[in-house]
Short mmCIF file of C-alpha atoms in Angstrom, two decimals:
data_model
loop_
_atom_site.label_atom_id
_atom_site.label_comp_id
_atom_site.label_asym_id
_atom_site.label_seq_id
_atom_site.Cartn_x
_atom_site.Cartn_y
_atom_site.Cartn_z
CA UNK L 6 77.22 141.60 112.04
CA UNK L 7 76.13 142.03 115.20
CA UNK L 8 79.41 142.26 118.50
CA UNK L 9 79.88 139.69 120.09
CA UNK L 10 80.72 139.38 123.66
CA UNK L 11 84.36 139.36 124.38
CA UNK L 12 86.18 136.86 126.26
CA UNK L 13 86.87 137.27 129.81
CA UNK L 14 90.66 137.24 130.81
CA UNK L 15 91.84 136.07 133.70
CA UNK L 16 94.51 138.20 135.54
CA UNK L 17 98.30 137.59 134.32
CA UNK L 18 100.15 140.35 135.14
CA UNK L 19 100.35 140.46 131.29
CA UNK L 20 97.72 143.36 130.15
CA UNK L 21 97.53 144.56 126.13
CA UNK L 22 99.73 141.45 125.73
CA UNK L 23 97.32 139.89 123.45
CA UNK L 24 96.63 143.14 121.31
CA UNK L 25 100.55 144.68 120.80
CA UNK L 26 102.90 142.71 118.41
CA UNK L 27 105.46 140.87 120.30
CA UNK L 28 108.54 139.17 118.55
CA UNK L 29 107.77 136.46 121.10
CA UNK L 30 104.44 135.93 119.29
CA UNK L 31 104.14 132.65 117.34
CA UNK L 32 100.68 132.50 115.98
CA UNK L 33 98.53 135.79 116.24
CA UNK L 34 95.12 135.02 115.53
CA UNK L 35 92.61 138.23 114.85
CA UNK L 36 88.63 137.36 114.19
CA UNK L 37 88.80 134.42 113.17
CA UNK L 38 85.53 132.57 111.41
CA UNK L 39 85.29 129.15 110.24
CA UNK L 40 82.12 128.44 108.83
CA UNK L 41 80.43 124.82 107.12
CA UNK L 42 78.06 125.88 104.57
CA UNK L 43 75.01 124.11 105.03
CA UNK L 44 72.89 121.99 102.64
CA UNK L 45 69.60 122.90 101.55
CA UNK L 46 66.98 121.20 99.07
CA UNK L 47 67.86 120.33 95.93
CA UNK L 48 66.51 123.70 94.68
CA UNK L 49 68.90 125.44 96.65
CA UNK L 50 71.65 123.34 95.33
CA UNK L 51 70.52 123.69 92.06
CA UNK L 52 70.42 127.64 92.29
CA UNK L 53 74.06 127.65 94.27
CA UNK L 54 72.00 129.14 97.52
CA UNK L 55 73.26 127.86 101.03
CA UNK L 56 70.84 127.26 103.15
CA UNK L 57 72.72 128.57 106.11
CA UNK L 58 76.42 127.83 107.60
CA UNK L 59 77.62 126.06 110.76
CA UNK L 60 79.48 128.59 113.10
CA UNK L 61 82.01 126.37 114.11
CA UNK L 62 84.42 129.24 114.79
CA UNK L 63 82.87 132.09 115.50
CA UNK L 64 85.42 135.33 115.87
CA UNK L 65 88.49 134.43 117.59
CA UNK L 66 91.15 136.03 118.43
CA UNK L 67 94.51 135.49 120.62
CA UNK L 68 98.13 134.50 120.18
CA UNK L 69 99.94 132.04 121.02
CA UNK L 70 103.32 132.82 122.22
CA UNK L 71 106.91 131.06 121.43
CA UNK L 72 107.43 127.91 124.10
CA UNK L 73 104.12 128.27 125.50
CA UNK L 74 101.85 125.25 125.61
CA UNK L 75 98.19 126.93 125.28
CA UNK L 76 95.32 124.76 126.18
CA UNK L 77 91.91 124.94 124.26
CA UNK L 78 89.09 123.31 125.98
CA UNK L 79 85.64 122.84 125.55
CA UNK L 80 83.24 120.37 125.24
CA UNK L 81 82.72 118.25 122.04
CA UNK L 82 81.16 120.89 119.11
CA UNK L 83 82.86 123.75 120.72
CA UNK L 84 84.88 124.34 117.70
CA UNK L 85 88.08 123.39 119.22
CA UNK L 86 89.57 121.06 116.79
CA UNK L 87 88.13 123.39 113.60
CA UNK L 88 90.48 125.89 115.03
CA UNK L 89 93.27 124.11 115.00
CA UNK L 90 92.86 122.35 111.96
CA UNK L 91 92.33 125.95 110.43
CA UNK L 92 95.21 127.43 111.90
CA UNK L 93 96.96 124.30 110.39
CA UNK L 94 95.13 125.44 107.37
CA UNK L 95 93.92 122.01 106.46
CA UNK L 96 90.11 123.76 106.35
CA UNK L 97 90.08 127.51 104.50
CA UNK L 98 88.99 130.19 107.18
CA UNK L 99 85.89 131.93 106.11
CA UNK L 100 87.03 135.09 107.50
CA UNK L 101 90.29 136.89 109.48
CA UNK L 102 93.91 136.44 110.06
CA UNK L 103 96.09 134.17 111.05
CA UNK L 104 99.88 134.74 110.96
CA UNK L 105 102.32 132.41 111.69
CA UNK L 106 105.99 133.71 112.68
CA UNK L 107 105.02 136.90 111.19
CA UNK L 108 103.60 135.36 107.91
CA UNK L 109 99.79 135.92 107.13
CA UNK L 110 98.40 132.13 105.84
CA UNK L 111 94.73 132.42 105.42
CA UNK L 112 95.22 133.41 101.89
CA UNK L 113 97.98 130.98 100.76
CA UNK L 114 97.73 128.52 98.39
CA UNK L 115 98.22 125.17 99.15
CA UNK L 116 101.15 125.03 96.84
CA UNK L 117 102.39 128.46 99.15
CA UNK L 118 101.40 126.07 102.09
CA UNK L 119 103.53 122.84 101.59
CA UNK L 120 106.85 124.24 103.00
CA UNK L 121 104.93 125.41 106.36
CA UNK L 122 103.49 122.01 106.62
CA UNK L 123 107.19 121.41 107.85
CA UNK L 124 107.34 124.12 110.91
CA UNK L 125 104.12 122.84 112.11
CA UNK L 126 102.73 119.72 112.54
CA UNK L 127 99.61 118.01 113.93
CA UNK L 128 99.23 114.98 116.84
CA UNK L 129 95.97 113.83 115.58
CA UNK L 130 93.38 112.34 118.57
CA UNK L 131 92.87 108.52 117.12
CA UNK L 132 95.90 106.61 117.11
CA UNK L 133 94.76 103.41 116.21
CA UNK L 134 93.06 105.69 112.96
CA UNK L 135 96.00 107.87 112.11
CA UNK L 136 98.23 104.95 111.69
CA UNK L 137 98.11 103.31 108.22
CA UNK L 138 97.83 99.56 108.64
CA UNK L 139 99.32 98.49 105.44
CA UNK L 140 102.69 100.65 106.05
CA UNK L 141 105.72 99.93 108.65
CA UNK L 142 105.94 102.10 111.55
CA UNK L 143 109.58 102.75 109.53
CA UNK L 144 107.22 103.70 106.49
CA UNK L 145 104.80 105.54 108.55
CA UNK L 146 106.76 107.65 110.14
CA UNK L 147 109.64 108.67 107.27
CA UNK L 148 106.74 109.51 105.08
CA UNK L 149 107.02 113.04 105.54
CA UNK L 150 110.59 113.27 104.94
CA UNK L 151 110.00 111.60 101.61
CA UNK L 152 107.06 113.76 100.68
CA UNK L 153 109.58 117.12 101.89
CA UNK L 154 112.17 115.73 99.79
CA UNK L 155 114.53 116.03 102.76
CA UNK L 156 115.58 112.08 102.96
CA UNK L 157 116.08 108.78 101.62
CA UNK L 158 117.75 105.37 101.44
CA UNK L 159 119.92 104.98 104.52
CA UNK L 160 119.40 108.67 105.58
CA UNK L 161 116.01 108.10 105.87
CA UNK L 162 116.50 105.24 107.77
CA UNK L 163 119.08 106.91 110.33
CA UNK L 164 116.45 109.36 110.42
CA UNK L 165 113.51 107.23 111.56
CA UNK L 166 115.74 105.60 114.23
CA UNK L 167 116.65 108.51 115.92
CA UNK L 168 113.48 109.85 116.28
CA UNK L 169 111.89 106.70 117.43
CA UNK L 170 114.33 106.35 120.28
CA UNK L 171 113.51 109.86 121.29
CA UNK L 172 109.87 109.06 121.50
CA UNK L 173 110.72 106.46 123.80
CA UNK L 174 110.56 103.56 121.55
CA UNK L 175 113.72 101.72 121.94
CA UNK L 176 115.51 99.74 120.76
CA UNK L 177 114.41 101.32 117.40
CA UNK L 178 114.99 98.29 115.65
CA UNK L 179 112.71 96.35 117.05
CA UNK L 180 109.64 98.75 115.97
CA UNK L 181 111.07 99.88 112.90
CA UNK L 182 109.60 96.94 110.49
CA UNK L 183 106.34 96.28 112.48
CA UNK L 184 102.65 97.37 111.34
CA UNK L 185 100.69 99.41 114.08
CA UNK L 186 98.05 96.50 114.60
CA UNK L 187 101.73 94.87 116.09
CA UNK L 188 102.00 97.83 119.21
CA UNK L 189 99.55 98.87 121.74
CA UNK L 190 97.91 102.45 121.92
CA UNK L 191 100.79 103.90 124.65
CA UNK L 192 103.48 102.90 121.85
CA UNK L 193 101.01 103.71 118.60
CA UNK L 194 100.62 107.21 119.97
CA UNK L 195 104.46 107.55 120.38
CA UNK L 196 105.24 106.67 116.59
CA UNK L 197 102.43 109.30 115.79
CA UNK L 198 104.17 111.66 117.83
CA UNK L 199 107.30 110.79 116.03
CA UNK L 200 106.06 111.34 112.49
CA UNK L 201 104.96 114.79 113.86
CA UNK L 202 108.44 115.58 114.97
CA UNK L 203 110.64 113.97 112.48
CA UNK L 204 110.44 117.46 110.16
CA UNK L 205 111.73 119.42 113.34
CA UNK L 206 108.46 121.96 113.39
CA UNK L 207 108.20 124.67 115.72
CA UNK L 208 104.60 124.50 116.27
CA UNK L 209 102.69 120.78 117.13
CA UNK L 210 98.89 121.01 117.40
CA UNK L 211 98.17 118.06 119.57
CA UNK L 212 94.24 117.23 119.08
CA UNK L 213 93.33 115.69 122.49
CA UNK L 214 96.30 113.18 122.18
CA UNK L 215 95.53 111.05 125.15
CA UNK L 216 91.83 111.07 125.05
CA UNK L 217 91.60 107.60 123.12
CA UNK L 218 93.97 106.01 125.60
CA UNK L 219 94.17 103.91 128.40
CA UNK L 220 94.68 105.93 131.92
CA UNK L 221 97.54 103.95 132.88
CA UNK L 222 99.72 105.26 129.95
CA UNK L 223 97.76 108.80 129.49
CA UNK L 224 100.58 110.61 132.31
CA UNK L 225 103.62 109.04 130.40
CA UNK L 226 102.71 110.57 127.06
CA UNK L 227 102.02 114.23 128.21
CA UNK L 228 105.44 113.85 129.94
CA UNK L 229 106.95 112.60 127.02
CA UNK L 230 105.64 115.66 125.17
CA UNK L 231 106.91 117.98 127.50
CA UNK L 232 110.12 116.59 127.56
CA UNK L 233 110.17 116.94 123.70
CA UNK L 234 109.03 120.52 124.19
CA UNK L 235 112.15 120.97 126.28
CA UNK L 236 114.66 119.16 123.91
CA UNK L 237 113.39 120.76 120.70
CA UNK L 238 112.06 123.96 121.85
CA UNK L 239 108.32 123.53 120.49
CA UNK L 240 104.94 125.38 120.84
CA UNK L 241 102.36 123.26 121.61
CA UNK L 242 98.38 123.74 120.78
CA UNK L 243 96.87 121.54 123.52
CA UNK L 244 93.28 120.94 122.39
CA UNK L 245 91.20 118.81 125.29
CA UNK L 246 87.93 118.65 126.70
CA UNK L 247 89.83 117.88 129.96
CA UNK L 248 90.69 120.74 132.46
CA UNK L 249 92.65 118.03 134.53
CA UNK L 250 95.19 117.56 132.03
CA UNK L 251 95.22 120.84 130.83
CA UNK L 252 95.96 122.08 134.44
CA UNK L 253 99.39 119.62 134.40
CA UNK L 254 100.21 120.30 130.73
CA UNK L 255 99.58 124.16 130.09
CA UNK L 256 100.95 127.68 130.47
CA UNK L 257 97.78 129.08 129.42
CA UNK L 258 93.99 127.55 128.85
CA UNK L 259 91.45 129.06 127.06
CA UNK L 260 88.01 128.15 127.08
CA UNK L 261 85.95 127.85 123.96
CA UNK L 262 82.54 127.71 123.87
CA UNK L 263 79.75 127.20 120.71
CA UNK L 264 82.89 128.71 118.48
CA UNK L 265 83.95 131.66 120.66
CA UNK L 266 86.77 132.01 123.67
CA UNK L 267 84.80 132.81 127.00
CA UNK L 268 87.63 133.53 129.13
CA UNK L 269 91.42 132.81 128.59
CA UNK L 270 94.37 133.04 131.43
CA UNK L 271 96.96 131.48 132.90
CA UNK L 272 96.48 127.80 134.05
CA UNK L 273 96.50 128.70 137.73
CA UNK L 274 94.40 132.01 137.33
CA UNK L 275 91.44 129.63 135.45
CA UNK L 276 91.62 126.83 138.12
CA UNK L 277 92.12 129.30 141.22
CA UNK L 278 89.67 132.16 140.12
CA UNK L 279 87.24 131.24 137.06
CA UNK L 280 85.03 134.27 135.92
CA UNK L 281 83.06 132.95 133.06
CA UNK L 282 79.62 130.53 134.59
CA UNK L 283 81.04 127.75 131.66
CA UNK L 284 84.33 128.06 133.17
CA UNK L 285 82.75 127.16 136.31
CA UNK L 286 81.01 124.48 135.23
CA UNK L 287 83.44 122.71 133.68
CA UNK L 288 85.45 122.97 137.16
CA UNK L 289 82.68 121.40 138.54
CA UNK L 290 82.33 118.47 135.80
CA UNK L 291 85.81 117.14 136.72
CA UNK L 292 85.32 114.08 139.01
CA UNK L 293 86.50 114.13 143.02
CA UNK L 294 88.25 110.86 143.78
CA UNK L 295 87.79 111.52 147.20
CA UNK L 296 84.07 109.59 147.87
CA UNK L 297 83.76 111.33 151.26
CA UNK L 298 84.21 114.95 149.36
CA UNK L 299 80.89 116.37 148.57
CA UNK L 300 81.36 119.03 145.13
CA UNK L 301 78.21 120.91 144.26
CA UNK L 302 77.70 119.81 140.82
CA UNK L 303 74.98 122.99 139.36
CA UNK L 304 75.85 121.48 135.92
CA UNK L 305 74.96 123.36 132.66
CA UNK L 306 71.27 122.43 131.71
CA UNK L 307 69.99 121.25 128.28
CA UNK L 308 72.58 120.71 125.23
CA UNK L 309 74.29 122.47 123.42
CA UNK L 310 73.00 125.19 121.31
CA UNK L 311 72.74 124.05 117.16
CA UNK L 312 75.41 126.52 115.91
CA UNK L 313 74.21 127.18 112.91
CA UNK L 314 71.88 129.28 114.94
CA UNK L 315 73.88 130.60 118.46
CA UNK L 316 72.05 132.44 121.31
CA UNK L 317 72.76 136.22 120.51
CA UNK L 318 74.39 137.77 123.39
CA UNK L 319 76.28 135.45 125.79
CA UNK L 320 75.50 132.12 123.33
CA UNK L 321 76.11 130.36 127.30
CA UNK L 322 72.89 132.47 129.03
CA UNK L 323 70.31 129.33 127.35
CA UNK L 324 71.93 126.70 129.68
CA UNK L 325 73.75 129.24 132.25
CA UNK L 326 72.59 127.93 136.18
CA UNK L 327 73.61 131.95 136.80
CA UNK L 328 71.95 133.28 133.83
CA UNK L 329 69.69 136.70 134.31
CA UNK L 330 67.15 138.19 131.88
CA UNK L 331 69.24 140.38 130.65
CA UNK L 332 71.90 138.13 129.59
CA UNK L 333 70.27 137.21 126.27
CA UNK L 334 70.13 141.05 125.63
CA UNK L 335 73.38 142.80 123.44
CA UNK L 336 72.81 146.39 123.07
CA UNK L 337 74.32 146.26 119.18
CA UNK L 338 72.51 143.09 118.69
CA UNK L 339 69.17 145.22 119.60
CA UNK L 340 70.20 147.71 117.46
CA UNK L 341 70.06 145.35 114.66
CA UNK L 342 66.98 144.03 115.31
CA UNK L 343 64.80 147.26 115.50
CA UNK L 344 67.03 148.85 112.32
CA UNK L 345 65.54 145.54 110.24
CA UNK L 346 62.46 146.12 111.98
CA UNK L 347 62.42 149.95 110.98
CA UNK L 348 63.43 149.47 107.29
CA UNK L 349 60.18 147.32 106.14
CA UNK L 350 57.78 149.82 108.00
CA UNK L 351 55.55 152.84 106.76
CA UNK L 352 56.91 156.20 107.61
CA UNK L 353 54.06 156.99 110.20
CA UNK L 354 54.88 153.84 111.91
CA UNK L 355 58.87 154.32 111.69
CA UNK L 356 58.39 157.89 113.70
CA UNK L 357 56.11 156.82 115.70
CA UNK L 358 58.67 153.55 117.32
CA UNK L 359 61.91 156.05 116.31
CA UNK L 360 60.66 158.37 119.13
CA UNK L 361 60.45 156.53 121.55
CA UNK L 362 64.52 156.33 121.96
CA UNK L 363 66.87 159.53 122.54
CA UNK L 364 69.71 158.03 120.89
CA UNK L 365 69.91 155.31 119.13
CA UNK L 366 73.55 155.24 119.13
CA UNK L 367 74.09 154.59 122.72
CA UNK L 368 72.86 151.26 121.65
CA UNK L 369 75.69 150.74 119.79
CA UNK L 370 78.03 150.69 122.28
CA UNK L 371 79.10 146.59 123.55
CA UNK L 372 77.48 146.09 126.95
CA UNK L 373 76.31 143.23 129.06
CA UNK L 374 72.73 144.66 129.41
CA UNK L 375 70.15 146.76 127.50
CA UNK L 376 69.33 150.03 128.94
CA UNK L 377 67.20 152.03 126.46
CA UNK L 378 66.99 155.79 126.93
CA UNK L 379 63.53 156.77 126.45
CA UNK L 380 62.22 160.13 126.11
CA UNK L 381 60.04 161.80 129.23
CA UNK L 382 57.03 160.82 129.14
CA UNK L 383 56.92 157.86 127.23
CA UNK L 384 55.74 155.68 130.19
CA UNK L 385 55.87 152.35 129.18
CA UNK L 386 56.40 152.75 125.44
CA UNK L 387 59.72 151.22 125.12
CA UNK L 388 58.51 148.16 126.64
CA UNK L 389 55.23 148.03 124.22
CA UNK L 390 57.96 148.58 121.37
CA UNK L 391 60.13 145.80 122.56
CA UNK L 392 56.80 143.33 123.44
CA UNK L 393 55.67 144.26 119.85
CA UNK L 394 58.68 142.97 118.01
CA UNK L 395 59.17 139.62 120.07
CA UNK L 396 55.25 138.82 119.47
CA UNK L 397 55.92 139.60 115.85
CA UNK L 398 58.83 137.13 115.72
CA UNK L 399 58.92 135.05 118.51
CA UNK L 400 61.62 132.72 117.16
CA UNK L 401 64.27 135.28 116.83
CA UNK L 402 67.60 133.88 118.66
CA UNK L 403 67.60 137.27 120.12
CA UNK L 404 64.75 136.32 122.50
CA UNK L 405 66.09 132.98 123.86
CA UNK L 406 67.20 132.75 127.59
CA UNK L 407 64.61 136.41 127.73
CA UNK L 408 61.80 135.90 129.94
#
């Protein structure tokens, strides 16, 4: 498989934090791939063959630390919501680690799962769709304490009061026997929040939890949740395709981008001093209420890459405003290429291409750029070779964003 290019880290005074184990470490995520198997024809149904997978988390890795709220953002098909629904594990990762308060999840059971469904908890996007409409707001939200076993009756009851006043909706007895078409979307998206709290978790994934709501009532709720992140201690997951809320609401932000983290730091480090082009962009994207403000807007061209086939390389470089030739180009990824080149050819024709490069295991070393050491003399062999194998394949991903 070939590297892939690492994330850029914004300065935090905080160095090797994200690579030595910390008892303040909550989540520690270490390559990380979710991948949706694709259909094929019915042949390849029929003969249990995938016809490829969707990369919709492509080799992530970071940790999220105890009272932190870490932002994800990215735009819609990033992968941002797959990753926290994985580290949720309500979709199976295809491949790495993720442990939770020490505890490595990926391969539990879903019977092994049930009593960590009550230390974290999800604040899903839709309230208006995560609401059943056939069950009280009491019923709603004291479901989970009947499913856990932990309450019933009058308990229950008790239960669901408390934690509807502490969402702010008081008096509790007024919501308590109402159905959700009965409240607006400020006050639906408070009883979702209360179902997510009611089991006291330590972790809340909240997947873009004021995106579906009106701006008037958008502030209120992310102060609500960081009052309840005060009050009862909790780690927050802040998934958003909004940098202007994730600026207010997060110790950290990292970006994700076609499945992989581009460049993670602390809030002020990502808004003050962006590295990554994407980063940039999505800077730019976020709108200037001042009319007599002019903001160069050098948006990201084109759409977003199909993941089931990413740019090699920086998968940004296709639809980069900054992008060079040589961003397409990863050393290892090269490497790849001419080794599956090499294998299917004659001998004579394997020696002849072989010698033209001093060592091929410089190019296995992770680098922005190709530079290919070719022997004296050569002249312009290496760039025959490399002419040769796009001309032969033209459609490789390798080549996109290569001119």
């Amino acid at each position: 498989m070939p590297r892939k290019p690492e994330a850029l880290e914004a300065h935090d005074g905080r160095e090797g934090a994200e690579a030595t184990p910390d008892d303040s470490v909550l989540v520690s995520i270490r390559g990380l791939k979710t991948y949706y198997p694709i259909r094929g024809s019915f042949g390849q149904r029929l003969l249990g063959r995938e016809a490829g997978y969707v990369k919709a988390v492509d080799d992530v890795s970071l940790d999220l630390h105890k009272g932190e709220v870490l932002g994800l953002v990215g735009e819609s098909g990033s992968g941002k919501t797959t990753l926290g629904r994985t580290l949720l594990g309500l979709v199976r990762a295809s491949e790495g680690s993720i442990r939770f308060d020490g505890r490595e999840i990926t391969k539990m059971s879903e019977r092994q799962l049930r009593p960590l469904r009550r230390e974290m908890q999800i604040v899903f996007q839709d309230p208006h769709a995560s609401l059943n409409p056939a069950m009280t707001i009491e019923q709603s939200v004291g479901h989970a304490l009947q499913i856990h076993g932990v309450a019933k009756g009058r308990e229950l009851r008790l239960r669901v009061a408390e934690t509807l006043e502490t969402v702010g909706l008081v008096p509790p007895e007024q919501f308590m026997d109402k159905y959700p078409s009965d409240l607006s979307g400020g006050q639906k998206q408070r009883a979702v929040i209360a179902r997510a709290i009611i089991l006291n978790p330590v972790l809340l994934v909240a997947d873009e939890p004021v995106s579906m709501l009106d701006m008037s009532v958008r502030a209120k709720i992310l102060e609500l949740m960081l009052e309840l992140k005060r009050e009862l201690d909790l780690t927050y997951l802040y998934i958003t395709h909004d940098l202007a809320t994730a600026k207010f609401f997060c110790d950290r932000i990292a970006i994700l981008y076609l499945g992989r983290i581009v460049e993670i730091g602390p809030s002020e480090a990502i808004y003050e001093d962006p590295k990554h082009p994407y980063t940039k962009a999505l800077l730019r994207a976020i709108p200037e209420p001042d009319p007599r403000r002019t903001v160069p807007r050098d948006l990201p061209r084109g759409e977003v890459p199909d993941a089931s086939r990413p740019p090699l390389g920086c998968s940004f470089h296709p639809r980069c405003p900054m992008a060079f030739e040589v961003c397409g180009w990863e050393t290892r990824d090269l490497k790849d290429l001419l080794e599956a080149r090499w294998a299917l050819q004659a001998a004579e024709e394997y020696e002849a291409e072989r010698a033209l490069i001093e060592d091929l295991t410089v190019l296995d070393t992770p680098s922005a750029r190709v530079r290919l050491p070719s022997r004296k003399g050569a002249g312009g062999g290496v760039e025959d070779l490399l002419e040769a194998v796009r001309v032969a394949d033209p459609d490789e991903p390798f080549w996109r964003g290569v001119r």
